[in-house]
PDB file of C-alpha atoms in Angstrom:
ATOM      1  CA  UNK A   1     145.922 218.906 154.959  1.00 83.00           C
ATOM      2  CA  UNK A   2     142.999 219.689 157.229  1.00 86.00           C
ATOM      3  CA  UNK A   3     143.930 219.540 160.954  1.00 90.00           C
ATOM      4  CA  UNK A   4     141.672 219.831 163.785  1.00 94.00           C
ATOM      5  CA  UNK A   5     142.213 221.256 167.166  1.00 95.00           C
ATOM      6  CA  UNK A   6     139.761 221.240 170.320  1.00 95.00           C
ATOM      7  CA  UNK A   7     140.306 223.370 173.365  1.00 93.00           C
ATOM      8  CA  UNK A   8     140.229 222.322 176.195  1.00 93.00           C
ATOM      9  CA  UNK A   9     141.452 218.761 176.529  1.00 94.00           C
ATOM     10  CA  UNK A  10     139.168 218.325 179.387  1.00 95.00           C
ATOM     11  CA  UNK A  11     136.898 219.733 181.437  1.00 95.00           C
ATOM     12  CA  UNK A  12     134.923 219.780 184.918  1.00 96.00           C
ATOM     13  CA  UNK A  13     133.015 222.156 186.175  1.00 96.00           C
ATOM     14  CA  UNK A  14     129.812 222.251 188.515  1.00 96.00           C
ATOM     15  CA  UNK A  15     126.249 221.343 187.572  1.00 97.00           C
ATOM     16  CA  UNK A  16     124.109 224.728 186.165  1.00 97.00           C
ATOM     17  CA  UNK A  17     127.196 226.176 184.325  1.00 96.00           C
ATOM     18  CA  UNK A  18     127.010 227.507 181.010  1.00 97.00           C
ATOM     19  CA  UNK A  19     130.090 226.471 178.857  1.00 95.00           C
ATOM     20  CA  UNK A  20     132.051 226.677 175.545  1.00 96.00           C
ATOM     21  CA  UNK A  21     133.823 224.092 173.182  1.00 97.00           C
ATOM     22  CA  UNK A  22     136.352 225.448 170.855  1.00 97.00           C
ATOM     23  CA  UNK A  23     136.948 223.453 168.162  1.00 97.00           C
ATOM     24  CA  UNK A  24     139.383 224.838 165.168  1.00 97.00           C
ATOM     25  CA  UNK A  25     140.315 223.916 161.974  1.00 95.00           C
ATOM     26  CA  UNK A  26     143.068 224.865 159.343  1.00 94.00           C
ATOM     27  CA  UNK A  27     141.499 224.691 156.105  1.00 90.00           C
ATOM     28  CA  UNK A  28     137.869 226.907 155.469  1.00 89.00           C
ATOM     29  CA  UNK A  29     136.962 225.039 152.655  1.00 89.00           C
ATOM     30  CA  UNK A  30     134.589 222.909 154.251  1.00 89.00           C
ATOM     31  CA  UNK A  31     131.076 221.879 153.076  1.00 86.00           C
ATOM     32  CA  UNK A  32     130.014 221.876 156.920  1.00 90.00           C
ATOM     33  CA  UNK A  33     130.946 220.800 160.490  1.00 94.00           C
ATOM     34  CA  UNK A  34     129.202 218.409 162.897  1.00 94.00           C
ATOM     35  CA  UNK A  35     129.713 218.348 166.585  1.00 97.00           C
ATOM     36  CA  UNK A  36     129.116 215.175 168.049  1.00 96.00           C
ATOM     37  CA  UNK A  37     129.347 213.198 171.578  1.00 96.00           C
ATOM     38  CA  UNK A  38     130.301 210.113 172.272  1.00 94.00           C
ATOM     39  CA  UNK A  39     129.931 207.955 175.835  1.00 93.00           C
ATOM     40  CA  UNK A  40     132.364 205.687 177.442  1.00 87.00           C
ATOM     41  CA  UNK A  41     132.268 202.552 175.578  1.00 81.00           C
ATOM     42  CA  UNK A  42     129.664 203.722 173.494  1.00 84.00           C
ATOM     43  CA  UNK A  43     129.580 204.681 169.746  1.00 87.00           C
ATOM     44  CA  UNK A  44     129.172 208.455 168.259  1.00 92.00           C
ATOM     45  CA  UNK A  45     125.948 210.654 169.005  1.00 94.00           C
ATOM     46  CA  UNK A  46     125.196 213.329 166.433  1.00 94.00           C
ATOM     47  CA  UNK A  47     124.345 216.537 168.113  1.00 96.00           C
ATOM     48  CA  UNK A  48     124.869 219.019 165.880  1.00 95.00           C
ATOM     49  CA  UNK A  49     125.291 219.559 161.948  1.00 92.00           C
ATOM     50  CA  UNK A  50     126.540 223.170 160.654  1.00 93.00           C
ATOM     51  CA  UNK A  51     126.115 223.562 156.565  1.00 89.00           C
ATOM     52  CA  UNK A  52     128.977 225.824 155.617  1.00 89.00           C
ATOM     53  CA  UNK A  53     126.793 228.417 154.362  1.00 89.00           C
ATOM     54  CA  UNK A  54     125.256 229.054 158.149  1.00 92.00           C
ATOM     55  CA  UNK A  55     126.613 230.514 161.270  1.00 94.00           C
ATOM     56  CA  UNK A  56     125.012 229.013 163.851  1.00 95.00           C
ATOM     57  CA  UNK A  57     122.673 225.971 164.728  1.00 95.00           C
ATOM     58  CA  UNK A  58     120.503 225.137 167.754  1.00 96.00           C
ATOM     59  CA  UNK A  59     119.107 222.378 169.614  1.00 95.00           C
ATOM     60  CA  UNK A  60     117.789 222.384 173.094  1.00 96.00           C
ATOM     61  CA  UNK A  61     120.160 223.858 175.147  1.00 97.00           C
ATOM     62  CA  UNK A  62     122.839 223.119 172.431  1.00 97.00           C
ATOM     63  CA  UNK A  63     124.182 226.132 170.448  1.00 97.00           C
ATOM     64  CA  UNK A  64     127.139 225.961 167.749  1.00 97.00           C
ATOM     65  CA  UNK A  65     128.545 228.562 165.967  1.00 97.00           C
ATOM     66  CA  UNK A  66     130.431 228.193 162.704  1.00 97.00           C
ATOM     67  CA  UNK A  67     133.091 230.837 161.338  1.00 96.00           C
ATOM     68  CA  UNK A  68     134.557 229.336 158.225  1.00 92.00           C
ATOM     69  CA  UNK A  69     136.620 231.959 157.419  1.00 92.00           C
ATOM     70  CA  UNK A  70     138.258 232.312 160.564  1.00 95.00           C
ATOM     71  CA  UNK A  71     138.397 228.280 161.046  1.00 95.00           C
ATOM     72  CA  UNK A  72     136.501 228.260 164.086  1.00 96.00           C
ATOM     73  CA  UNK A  73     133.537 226.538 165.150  1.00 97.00           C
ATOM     74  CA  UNK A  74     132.252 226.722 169.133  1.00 97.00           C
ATOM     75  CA  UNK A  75     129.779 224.216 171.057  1.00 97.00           C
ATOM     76  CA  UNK A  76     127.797 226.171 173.529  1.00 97.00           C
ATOM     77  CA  UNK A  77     126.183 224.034 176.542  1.00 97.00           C
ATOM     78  CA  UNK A  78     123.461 226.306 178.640  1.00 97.00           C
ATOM     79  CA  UNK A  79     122.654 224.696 182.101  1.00 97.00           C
ATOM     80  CA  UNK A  80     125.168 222.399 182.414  1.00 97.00           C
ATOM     81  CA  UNK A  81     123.940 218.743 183.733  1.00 97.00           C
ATOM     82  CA  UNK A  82     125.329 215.509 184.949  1.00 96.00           C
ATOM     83  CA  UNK A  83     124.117 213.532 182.058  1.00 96.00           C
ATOM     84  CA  UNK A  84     126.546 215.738 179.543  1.00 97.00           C
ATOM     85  CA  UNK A  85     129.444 214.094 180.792  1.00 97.00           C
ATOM     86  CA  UNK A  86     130.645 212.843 177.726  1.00 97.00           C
ATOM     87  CA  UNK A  87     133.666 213.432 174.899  1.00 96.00           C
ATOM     88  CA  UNK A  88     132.435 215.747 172.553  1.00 97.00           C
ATOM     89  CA  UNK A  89     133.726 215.763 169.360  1.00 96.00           C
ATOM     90  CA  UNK A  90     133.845 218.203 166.202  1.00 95.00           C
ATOM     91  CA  UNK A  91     134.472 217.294 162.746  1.00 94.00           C
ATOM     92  CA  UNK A  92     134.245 219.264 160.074  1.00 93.00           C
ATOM     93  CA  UNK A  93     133.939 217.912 156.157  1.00 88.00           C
ATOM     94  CA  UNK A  94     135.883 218.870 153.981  1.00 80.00           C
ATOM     95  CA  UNK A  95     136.133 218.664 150.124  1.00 68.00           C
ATOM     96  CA  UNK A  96     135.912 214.976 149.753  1.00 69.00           C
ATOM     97  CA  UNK A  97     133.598 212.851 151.412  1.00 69.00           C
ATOM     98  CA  UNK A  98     135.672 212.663 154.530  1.00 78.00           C
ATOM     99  CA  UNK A  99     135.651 213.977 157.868  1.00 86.00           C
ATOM    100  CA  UNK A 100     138.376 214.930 160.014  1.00 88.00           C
ATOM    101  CA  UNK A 101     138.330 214.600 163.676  1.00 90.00           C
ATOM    102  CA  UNK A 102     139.493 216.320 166.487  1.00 89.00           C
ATOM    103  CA  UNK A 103     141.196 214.764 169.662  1.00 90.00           C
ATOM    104  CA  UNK A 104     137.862 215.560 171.357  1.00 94.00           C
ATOM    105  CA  UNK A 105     137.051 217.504 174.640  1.00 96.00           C
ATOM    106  CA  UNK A 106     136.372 215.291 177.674  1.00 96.00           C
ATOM    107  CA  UNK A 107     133.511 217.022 179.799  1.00 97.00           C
ATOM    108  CA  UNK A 108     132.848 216.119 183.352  1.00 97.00           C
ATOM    109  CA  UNK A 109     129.873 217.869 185.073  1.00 97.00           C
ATOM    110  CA  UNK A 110     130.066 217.413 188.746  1.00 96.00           C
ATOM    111  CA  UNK A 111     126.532 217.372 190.434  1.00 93.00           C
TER     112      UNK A 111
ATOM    113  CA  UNK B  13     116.053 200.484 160.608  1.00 53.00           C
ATOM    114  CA  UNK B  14     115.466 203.130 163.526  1.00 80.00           C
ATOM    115  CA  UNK B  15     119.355 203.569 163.363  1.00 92.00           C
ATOM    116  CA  UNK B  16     122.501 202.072 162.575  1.00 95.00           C
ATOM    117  CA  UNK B  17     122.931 198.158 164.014  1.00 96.00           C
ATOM    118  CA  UNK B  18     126.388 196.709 164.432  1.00 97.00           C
ATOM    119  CA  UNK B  19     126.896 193.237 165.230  1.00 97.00           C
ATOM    120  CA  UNK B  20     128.101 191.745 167.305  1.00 97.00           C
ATOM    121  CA  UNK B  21     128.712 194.050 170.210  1.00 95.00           C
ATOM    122  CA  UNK B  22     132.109 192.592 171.410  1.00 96.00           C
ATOM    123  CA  UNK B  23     134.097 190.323 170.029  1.00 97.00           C
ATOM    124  CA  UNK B  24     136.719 187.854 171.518  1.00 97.00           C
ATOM    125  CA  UNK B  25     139.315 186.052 169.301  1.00 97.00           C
ATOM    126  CA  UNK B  26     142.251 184.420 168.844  1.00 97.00           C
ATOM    127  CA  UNK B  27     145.446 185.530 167.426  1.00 97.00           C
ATOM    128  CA  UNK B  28     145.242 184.159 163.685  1.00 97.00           C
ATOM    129  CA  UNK B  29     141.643 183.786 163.541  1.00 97.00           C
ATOM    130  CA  UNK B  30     139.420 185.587 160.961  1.00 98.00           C
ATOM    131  CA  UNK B  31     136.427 187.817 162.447  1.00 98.00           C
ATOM    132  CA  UNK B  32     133.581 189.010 160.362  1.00 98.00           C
ATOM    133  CA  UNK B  33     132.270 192.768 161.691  1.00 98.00           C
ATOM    134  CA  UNK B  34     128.509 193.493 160.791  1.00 98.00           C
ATOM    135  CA  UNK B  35     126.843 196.681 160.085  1.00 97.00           C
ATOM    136  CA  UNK B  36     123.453 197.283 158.774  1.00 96.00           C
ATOM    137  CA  UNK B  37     122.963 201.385 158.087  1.00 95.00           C
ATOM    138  CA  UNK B  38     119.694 203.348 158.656  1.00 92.00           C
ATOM    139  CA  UNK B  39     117.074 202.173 155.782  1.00 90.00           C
ATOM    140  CA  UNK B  40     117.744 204.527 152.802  1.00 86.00           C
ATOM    141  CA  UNK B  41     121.248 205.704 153.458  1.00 89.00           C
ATOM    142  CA  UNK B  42     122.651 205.192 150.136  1.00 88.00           C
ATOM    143  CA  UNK B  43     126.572 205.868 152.049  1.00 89.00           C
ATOM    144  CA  UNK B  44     128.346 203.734 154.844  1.00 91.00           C
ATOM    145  CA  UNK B  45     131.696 204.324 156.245  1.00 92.00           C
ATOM    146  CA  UNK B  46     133.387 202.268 158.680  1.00 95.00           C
ATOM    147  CA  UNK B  47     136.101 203.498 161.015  1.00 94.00           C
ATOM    148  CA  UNK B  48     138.267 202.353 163.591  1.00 94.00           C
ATOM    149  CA  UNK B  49     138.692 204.138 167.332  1.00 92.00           C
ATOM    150  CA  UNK B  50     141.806 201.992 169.141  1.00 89.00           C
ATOM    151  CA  UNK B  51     142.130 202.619 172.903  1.00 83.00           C
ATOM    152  CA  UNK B  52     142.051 206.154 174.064  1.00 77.00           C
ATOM    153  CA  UNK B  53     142.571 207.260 170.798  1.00 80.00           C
ATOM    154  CA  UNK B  54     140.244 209.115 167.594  1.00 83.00           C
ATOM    155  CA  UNK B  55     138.963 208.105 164.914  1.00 88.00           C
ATOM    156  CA  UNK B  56     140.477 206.255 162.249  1.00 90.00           C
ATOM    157  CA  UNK B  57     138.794 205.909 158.914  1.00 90.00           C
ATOM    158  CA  UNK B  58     138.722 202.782 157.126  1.00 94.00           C
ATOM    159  CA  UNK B  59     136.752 202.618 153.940  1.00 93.00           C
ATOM    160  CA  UNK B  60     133.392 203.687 152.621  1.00 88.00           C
ATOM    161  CA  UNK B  61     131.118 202.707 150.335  1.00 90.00           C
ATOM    162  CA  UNK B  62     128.590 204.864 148.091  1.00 87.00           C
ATOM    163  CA  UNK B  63     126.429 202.046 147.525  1.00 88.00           C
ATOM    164  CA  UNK B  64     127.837 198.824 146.840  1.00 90.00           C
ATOM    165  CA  UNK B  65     130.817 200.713 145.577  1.00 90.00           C
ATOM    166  CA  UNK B  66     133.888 201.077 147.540  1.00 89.00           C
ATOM    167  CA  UNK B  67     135.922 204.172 146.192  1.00 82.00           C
ATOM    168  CA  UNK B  68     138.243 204.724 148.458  1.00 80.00           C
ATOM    169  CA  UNK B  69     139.578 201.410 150.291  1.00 84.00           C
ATOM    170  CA  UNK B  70     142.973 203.508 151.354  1.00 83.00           C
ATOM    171  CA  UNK B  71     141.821 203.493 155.483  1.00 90.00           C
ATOM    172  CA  UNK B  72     142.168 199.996 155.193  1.00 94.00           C
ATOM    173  CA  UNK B  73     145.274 199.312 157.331  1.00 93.00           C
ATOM    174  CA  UNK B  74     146.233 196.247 155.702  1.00 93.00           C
ATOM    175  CA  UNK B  75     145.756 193.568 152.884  1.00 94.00           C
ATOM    176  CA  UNK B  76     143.792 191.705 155.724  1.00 97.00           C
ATOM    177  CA  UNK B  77     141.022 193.645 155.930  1.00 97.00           C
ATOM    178  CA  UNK B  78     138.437 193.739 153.661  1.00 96.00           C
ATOM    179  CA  UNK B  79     135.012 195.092 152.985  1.00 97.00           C
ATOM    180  CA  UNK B  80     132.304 194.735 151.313  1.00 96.00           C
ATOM    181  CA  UNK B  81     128.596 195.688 150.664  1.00 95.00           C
ATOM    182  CA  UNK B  82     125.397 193.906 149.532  1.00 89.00           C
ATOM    183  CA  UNK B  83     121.978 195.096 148.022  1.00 88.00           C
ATOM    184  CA  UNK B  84     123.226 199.130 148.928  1.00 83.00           C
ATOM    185  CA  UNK B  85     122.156 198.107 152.853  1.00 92.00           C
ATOM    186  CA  UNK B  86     124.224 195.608 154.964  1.00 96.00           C
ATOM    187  CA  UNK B  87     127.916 195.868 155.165  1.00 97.00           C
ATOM    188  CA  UNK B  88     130.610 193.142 156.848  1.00 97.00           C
ATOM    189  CA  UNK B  89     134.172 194.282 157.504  1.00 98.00           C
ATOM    190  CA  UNK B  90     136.590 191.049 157.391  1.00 98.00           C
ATOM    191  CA  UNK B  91     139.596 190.768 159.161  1.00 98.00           C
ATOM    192  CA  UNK B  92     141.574 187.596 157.959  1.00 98.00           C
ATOM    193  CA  UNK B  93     144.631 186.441 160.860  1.00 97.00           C
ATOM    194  CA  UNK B  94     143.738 188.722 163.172  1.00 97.00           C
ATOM    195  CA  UNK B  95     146.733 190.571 165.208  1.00 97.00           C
ATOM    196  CA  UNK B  96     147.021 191.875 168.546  1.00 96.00           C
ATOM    197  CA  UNK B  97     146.990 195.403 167.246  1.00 95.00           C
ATOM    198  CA  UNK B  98     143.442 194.847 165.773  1.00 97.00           C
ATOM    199  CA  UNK B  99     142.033 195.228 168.832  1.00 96.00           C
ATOM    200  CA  UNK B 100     139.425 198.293 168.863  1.00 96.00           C
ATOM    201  CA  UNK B 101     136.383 199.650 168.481  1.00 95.00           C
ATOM    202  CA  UNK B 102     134.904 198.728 165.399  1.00 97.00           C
ATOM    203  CA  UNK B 103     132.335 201.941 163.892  1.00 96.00           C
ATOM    204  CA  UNK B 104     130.020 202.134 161.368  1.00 96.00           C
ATOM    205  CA  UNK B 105     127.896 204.956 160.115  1.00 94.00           C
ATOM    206  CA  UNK B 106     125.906 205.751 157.282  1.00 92.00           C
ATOM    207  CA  UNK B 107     124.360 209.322 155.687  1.00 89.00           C
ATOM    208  CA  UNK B 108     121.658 209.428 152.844  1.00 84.00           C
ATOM    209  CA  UNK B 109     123.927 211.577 150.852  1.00 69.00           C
ATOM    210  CA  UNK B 110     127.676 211.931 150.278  1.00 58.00           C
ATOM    211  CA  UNK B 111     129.830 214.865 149.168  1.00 52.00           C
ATOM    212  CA  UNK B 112     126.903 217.362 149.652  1.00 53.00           C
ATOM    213  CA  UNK B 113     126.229 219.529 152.707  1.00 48.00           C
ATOM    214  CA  UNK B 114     123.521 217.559 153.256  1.00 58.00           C
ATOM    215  CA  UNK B 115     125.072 214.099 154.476  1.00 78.00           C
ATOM    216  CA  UNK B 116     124.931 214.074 158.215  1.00 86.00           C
ATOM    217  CA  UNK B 117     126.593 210.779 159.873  1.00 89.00           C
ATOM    218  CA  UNK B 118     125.148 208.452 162.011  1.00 92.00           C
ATOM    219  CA  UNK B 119     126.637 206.056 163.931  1.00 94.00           C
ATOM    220  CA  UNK B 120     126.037 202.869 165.084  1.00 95.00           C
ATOM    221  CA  UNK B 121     127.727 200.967 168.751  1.00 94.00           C
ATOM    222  CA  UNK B 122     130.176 200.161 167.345  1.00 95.00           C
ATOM    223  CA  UNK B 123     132.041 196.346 167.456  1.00 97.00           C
ATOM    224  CA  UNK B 124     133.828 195.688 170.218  1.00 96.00           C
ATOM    225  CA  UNK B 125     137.273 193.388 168.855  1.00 97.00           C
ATOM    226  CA  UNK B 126     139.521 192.118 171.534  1.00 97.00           C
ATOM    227  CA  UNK B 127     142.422 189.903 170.161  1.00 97.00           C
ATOM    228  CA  UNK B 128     144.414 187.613 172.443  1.00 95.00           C
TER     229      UNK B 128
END
């Protein structure tokens, strides 16, 4: 049974950083992984979807990184702003049509 | 549409009342999925359809919820006698595909359900 892990729980750190989401996962046998965020009281942004036969995708100043064989895939935020506060989720698919969620990873940037 | 709609946006009820939960998917997604995010907590999937078909209804925490979908587009989630534990965040999304790499998610509000 696939089970998904993000580190850290939460996280605040001051405007202009660059910073990393871990997300893992126990089973590789994924068709791919999307990373998305998600606003207080709001529904699910998609930011970010990883096929299983790439390693990395970017968008803006969003970078993630897939290693399926090593059931690891890594959010990477450059310039850190205010408006990223958010909880930022990964979920990988797996061999049915389902996704599986992790807890997510509450980000606070401080201005 | 531009994305998915939900409707409505919150929802206040009555213990033992039935509530009808909308969702209408971005135009062409032939999938829809509907999931369930309780206070503070993840996600909790529900049901989805491939179409008008419903292949897996096992999410569905109980025989008072129900699902269905029209015409491949619009979906309503029913919850008959609604219970205090309903109460959550209501989420649809929908893909074009499903099980390919291709089927990226997309998700609507989501349906606010508060149960007194």
């Amino acid at each position: 049974k696939q089970e998904v892990t993000q580190i850290p729980a939460a996280l605040s750190v001051p405007e202009g950083e660059n910073l990393v989401l871990n997300c893992s996962f126990t089973d590789s046998a994924i068709y791919n992984l999307q990373w998305f965020r998600q606003d207080p009281g709001k529904g699910l942004t998609s930011l970010l979807l990883i096929q299983s036969s790439q390693r990395e995708q970017t968008s803006g100043r969003l970078n993630a990184s897939l290693d399926k064989s090593s059931g690891r895939s890594t959010l990477y935020i450059a310039a850190s702003q205010p408006g990223d506060s958010a909880t930022y989720l990964c979920a990988p698919r797996g061999s049915n049509y389902q996704l599986i969620w992790g807890a997510g990873t509450k980000l606070i940037i401080k201005p | 549409g531009a994305g998915v709609s939900q409707s409505p946006s919150n929802k206040v009820t009555e213990k033992g009342k039935d509530v009808e939960l909308r969702c209408d998917p971005i135009s062409g997604h032939t999938a829809l999925y509907w999931y369930r995010q309780s206070l503070g907590q993840g996600l909790e999937f529900l049901i989805y359809f491939q179409g008008n078909s419903a292949p897996d209804k096992s999410g569905l925490p109980s025989d008072r919820f129900s699902a269905e979908r029209t015409g491949g587009s619009v979906s309503t989630l029913t919850i008959q006698r609604t219970q205090q534990e309903d109460s959550a965040v209501y989420l649809c999304a929908s893909s074009f595909r499903w099980l390919t790499n291709t089927g990226e998610l997309f998700f609507g509000e989501g349906s606010r359900l508060t149960v007194l």
